[in-house]
């Protein structure tokens, strides 16, 4: 699995370098703190991790023992139980939300392919009608993967695209609809509130089915990802997270921040550009990749 070998220069290597060049306790802790923050770990989480690791190991630090202590602390802090991936029986909808450029459209195609390989009859919906290439990009993926796509003209009401795709889901031989929505800035209240409208349309068609609203997060965006997750949770009632571009980040600390604070399951991780480069997320595998012994 790619998730276990994401980082060519794991965080543990940088931490070992600090410990091996240790001069005194105070300067070593300061350098360890700087190393974690440069890896996009938030200041509060950095403080928690260093305090716990120091308590477990004592000074002078042994590099291997210190990294084991960090791993144990992360395992205790984060929900390491893998989220249930199986979709319930019946017709289901996955609504993908996120900011511009986070990889929602490609992720929609990847998720569709993942579930089709497991027996689902998948329909894609291109509800990104604000972006000129939004609908056409998903349509190209649909052609490439031989997967039907419901779209709309640029500037069309996204709600109408979702309504039309739900009509097809309910009345035709599909059992999974994956909806790609327009990217939006988390500070634009009007655009964020529109997501609530889309979820209400879904509820109107499938009132008794669970909601699947997944926030797509670009893992290369650093600590900004945490603010995105907070705002989208407030407006759209997100139920899960999909991480993209994990193959393109040399740090990974932002993922720890989301796992630690947001307390929502990370469902999938995008680990490359191919349609098959999507795998179920495992906290334990991620910790192994970030902090190998």
Short mmCIF file of N, CA and C in Angstrom, two decimals, residues 4 6 13-14 24 26 35 39 45 97 113 124 131 190 194 199 208 211 216 231-232 237 250 252 259 279 282:
data_model
loop_
_atom_site.label_atom_id
_atom_site.label_comp_id
_atom_site.label_asym_id
_atom_site.label_seq_id
_atom_site.Cartn_x
_atom_site.Cartn_y
_atom_site.Cartn_z
N UNK A 4 1.85 3.45 3.25
CA UNK A 4 2.91 3.07 4.18
C UNK A 4 4.28 3.59 3.75
N UNK A 6 4.86 6.84 2.00
CA UNK A 6 4.59 8.14 1.39
C UNK A 6 5.80 9.06 1.40
N UNK A 13 13.37 11.07 10.70
CA UNK A 13 14.77 11.34 10.35
C UNK A 13 15.20 12.71 10.85
N UNK A 14 14.32 13.71 10.67
CA UNK A 14 14.64 15.06 11.14
C UNK A 14 14.74 15.09 12.66
N UNK A 24 21.84 20.53 25.07
CA UNK A 24 21.25 20.56 26.40
C UNK A 24 19.74 20.38 26.25
N UNK A 26 17.02 22.14 27.12
CA UNK A 26 16.18 23.25 26.66
C UNK A 26 16.34 23.49 25.16
N UNK A 35 11.03 21.66 14.62
CA UNK A 35 10.96 20.61 13.59
C UNK A 35 9.52 20.15 13.37
N UNK A 39 6.91 20.86 10.12
CA UNK A 39 6.23 19.75 9.46
C UNK A 39 4.72 19.94 9.48
N UNK A 45 -0.73 20.76 19.43
CA UNK A 45 -0.44 19.33 19.32
C UNK A 45 1.05 19.07 19.52
N UNK A 97 -17.35 17.96 -1.05
CA UNK A 97 -17.25 19.40 -0.88
C UNK A 97 -15.79 19.76 -0.61
N UNK A 113 -14.79 4.74 -9.32
CA UNK A 113 -14.08 3.54 -9.76
C UNK A 113 -13.90 2.55 -8.61
N UNK A 124 -22.12 9.49 -11.81
CA UNK A 124 -21.42 10.70 -11.38
C UNK A 124 -22.26 11.92 -11.72
N UNK A 131 -17.26 26.68 -12.48
CA UNK A 131 -15.97 26.63 -13.16
C UNK A 131 -16.18 26.21 -14.61
N UNK A 190 -22.29 32.87 1.74
CA UNK A 190 -23.34 32.52 0.79
C UNK A 190 -23.07 31.22 0.07
N UNK A 194 -25.01 27.41 0.41
CA UNK A 194 -25.56 26.66 -0.72
C UNK A 194 -25.37 25.16 -0.54
N UNK A 199 -27.64 19.42 0.33
CA UNK A 199 -27.91 18.29 1.23
C UNK A 199 -29.40 18.14 1.49
N UNK A 208 -34.58 8.46 4.26
CA UNK A 208 -34.26 7.45 5.28
C UNK A 208 -32.85 6.88 5.13
N UNK A 211 -26.53 10.19 5.43
CA UNK A 211 -25.85 11.18 4.60
C UNK A 211 -24.36 10.85 4.52
N UNK A 216 -13.14 17.11 0.88
CA UNK A 216 -11.90 16.78 0.17
C UNK A 216 -10.85 17.82 0.56
N UNK A 231 -14.61 25.07 9.13
CA UNK A 231 -15.68 25.86 8.49
C UNK A 231 -16.65 24.98 7.72
N UNK A 232 -16.14 24.00 7.01
CA UNK A 232 -17.04 23.13 6.26
C UNK A 232 -17.89 22.27 7.19
N UNK A 237 -22.22 20.04 7.54
CA UNK A 237 -22.41 18.81 8.28
C UNK A 237 -21.62 17.65 7.72
N UNK A 250 5.78 16.78 1.64
CA UNK A 250 6.95 16.25 2.33
C UNK A 250 6.79 16.32 3.84
N UNK A 252 3.17 16.41 6.20
CA UNK A 252 2.15 15.50 6.70
C UNK A 252 1.57 15.87 8.06
N UNK A 259 -6.92 14.97 12.23
CA UNK A 259 -7.30 13.77 12.97
C UNK A 259 -7.48 14.07 14.45
N UNK A 279 -6.89 4.85 -1.80
CA UNK A 279 -6.97 3.71 -0.91
C UNK A 279 -7.61 4.10 0.41
N UNK A 282 -5.68 4.58 6.69
CA UNK A 282 -5.38 3.91 7.95
C UNK A 282 -4.47 4.82 8.77
#
